CSV table of C-alpha atoms in Angstrom, one decimal:
chain,number,residue,atom,x,y,z
H,70,MET,CA,71.7,-30.0,29.7
H,71,LYS,CA,68.6,-29.7,31.9
H,72,LYS,CA,69.8,-26.3,33.7
H,73,SER,CA,70.5,-24.3,30.7
H,74,LEU,CA,66.7,-25.9,28.4
H,75,LEU,CA,65.6,-24.6,31.6
H,76,GLY,CA,67.5,-21.6,31.6
H,77,LEU,CA,67.6,-20.4,29.1
H,78,PHE,CA,63.2,-20.9,28.9
H,79,VAL,CA,63.4,-18.7,32.0
H,80,ILE,CA,65.3,-16.1,30.2
H,81,LEU,CA,63.0,-16.4,26.9
H,82,ALA,CA,59.9,-16.0,29.0
H,83,ILE,CA,61.3,-12.9,31.2
H,84,SER,CA,62.3,-11.3,27.6
H,85,ALA,CA,58.3,-11.9,26.6
H,86,CYS,CA,56.9,-10.6,29.5
H,87,LYS,CA,58.4,-7.7,29.6
H,88,HIS,CA,57.1,-6.6,26.0
H,89,SER,CA,54.7,-4.1,25.7
H,90,GLY,CA,50.9,-6.2,24.0
H,91,LYS,CA,50.5,-2.7,23.0
H,92,ASP,CA,51.9,-0.9,19.3
H,93,PRO,CA,53.2,2.6,20.6
H,94,ASP,CA,53.3,4.0,17.3
H,95,VAL,CA,49.6,1.9,15.7
H,96,ALA,CA,47.6,4.2,16.7
H,97,VAL,CA,43.4,3.6,16.4
H,98,ILE,CA,41.4,7.1,14.9
H,99,ASN,CA,37.7,6.9,15.2
H,100,THR,CA,36.5,9.2,12.2
H,101,GLU,CA,32.7,9.3,12.6
H,102,THR,CA,30.7,10.4,8.9
H,103,THR,CA,28.0,12.5,9.6
H,104,SER,CA,26.4,13.7,6.8
H,105,LYS,CA,25.2,17.8,8.2
H,106,ASP,CA,23.0,18.1,4.9
H,107,ASP,CA,19.6,18.9,5.2
H,108,ILE,CA,18.2,16.4,3.1
H,109,SER,CA,13.8,15.4,3.4
H,110,LYS,CA,12.3,12.7,1.5
H,111,GLU,CA,8.6,12.7,-0.2
H,112,THR,CA,6.1,10.4,-2.0
H,113,ILE,CA,3.7,12.3,-4.0
H,114,SER,CA,0.9,10.4,-6.1
H,115,ASP,CA,-1.1,11.6,-9.7
H,116,SER,CA,-4.5,11.6,-10.3
H,117,TYR,CA,-2.8,8.5,-12.3
H,118,GLY,CA,-2.1,6.4,-9.2
H,119,ASP,CA,1.6,6.6,-10.1
H,120,GLU,CA,4.2,8.0,-7.9
H,121,MET,CA,7.7,9.5,-7.3
H,122,GLU,CA,9.8,9.6,-4.7
H,123,ILE,CA,12.4,13.6,-4.1
H,124,VAL,CA,14.8,13.7,-2.3
H,125,THR,CA,16.0,17.2,-1.2
H,126,ASN,CA,19.3,17.8,-0.4
H,127,LYS,CA,18.6,21.9,0.8
H,128,THR,CA,23.0,21.5,1.4
H,129,LYS,CA,23.8,21.1,-2.2
H,130,GLU,CA,20.8,22.0,-3.9
H,131,ILE,CA,20.6,19.1,-5.4
H,132,VAL,CA,17.0,17.1,-6.4
H,133,THR,CA,17.1,13.0,-6.9
H,134,VAL,CA,13.7,12.0,-8.3
H,135,HIS,CA,12.9,8.2,-8.6
H,136,LEU,CA,10.3,8.0,-11.5
H,137,ASN,CA,9.1,4.4,-13.5
H,138,GLY,CA,12.5,2.8,-12.3
H,139,LYS,CA,14.9,5.8,-13.3
H,140,THR,CA,16.7,7.7,-10.8
H,141,TYR,CA,18.1,11.1,-11.9
H,142,GLU,CA,19.7,14.1,-10.3
H,143,LEU,CA,18.9,17.4,-11.0
H,144,LYS,CA,20.9,20.7,-9.8
H,145,LYS,CA,20.1,23.7,-8.9
H,146,ASN,CA,19.0,25.9,-12.4
H,147,LYS,CA,20.5,29.9,-11.2
H,148,THR,CA,18.6,30.7,-14.6
H,149,THR,CA,15.1,29.2,-13.5
H,150,SER,CA,12.7,28.7,-10.1
H,151,GLY,CA,13.7,25.4,-10.8
H,152,PHE,CA,15.6,22.0,-10.6
H,153,SER,CA,17.4,20.9,-14.8
H,154,THR,CA,20.2,18.1,-15.3
H,155,ALA,CA,23.3,19.3,-16.2
H,156,ASP,CA,22.3,18.5,-20.4
H,157,SER,CA,19.6,20.5,-19.6
H,158,LYS,CA,17.4,17.4,-20.3
H,159,TYR,CA,15.0,17.5,-17.8
H,160,LEU,CA,13.2,19.8,-15.6
H,161,TYR,CA,11.4,19.8,-12.3
H,162,THR,CA,10.0,22.3,-10.7
H,163,GLU,CA,7.7,23.1,-7.6
H,164,THR,CA,5.8,25.3,-5.8
H,165,LYS,CA,3.8,25.2,-2.3
H,166,ASN,CA,1.0,22.8,-3.8
H,167,GLU,CA,1.9,20.3,-7.1
H,168,VAL,CA,4.9,19.4,-8.5
H,169,THR,CA,6.1,18.9,-12.2
H,170,PHE,CA,8.7,16.7,-13.6
H,171,LEU,CA,8.6,17.6,-17.8
H,172,LYS,CA,11.8,15.5,-20.4
H,173,LYS,CA,12.5,19.3,-22.3
H,174,ASP,CA,13.1,19.0,-25.7
H,175,ALA,CA,10.2,16.3,-26.5
H,176,ASP,CA,7.8,19.4,-24.0
H,177,MET,CA,6.5,16.9,-22.9
H,178,VAL,CA,5.1,15.7,-19.2
H,179,LEU,CA,6.3,13.1,-17.3
H,180,PHE,CA,4.7,13.8,-13.4
H,181,HIS,CA,2.4,16.1,-12.7
H,182,GLY,CA,1.1,15.3,-8.6
H,183,LYS,CA,-0.1,17.2,-5.7
H,184,ARG,CA,1.4,17.3,-2.2
H,185,LYS,CA,-1.2,16.2,-0.1
H,186,GLN,CA,-3.0,19.5,1.7
H,187,ALA,CA,-3.6,19.8,5.2
H,188,GLU,CA,-6.9,18.1,6.4
H,189,THR,CA,-7.8,20.9,8.0
H,190,LYS,CA,-9.8,24.2,6.5
H,191,ILE,CA,-9.5,27.3,8.8
H,192,ALA,CA,-13.4,28.7,9.4
H,193,SER,CA,-13.2,32.2,6.6
H,194,GLN,CA,-14.7,35.1,8.3
């Protein structure tokens, strides 16, 4: 009886050792999500000390504005030079030196600020 139990144990041990530790049907795929978008972030202050954070995605032509605890996502408006929301309720325009964010239906400027100019000035000739 002892020999048969020992033989059975040896057979089980040998068959267990032949089994591969890795399952050939399971493949590990490493997917690395890297964004190819050109994204820039900027914070602008106005004359009253209020700050507006602007996140610009130039690849998707989307501007995300964070102002007074609210977030607005605006898309490039092909008919005007600025960005607007889907319902055309808000309008965001920017020039080289100024940024304006306004509510269109009330003709109310929510934010108007100037970008920081370079500290050094070029001497005029």
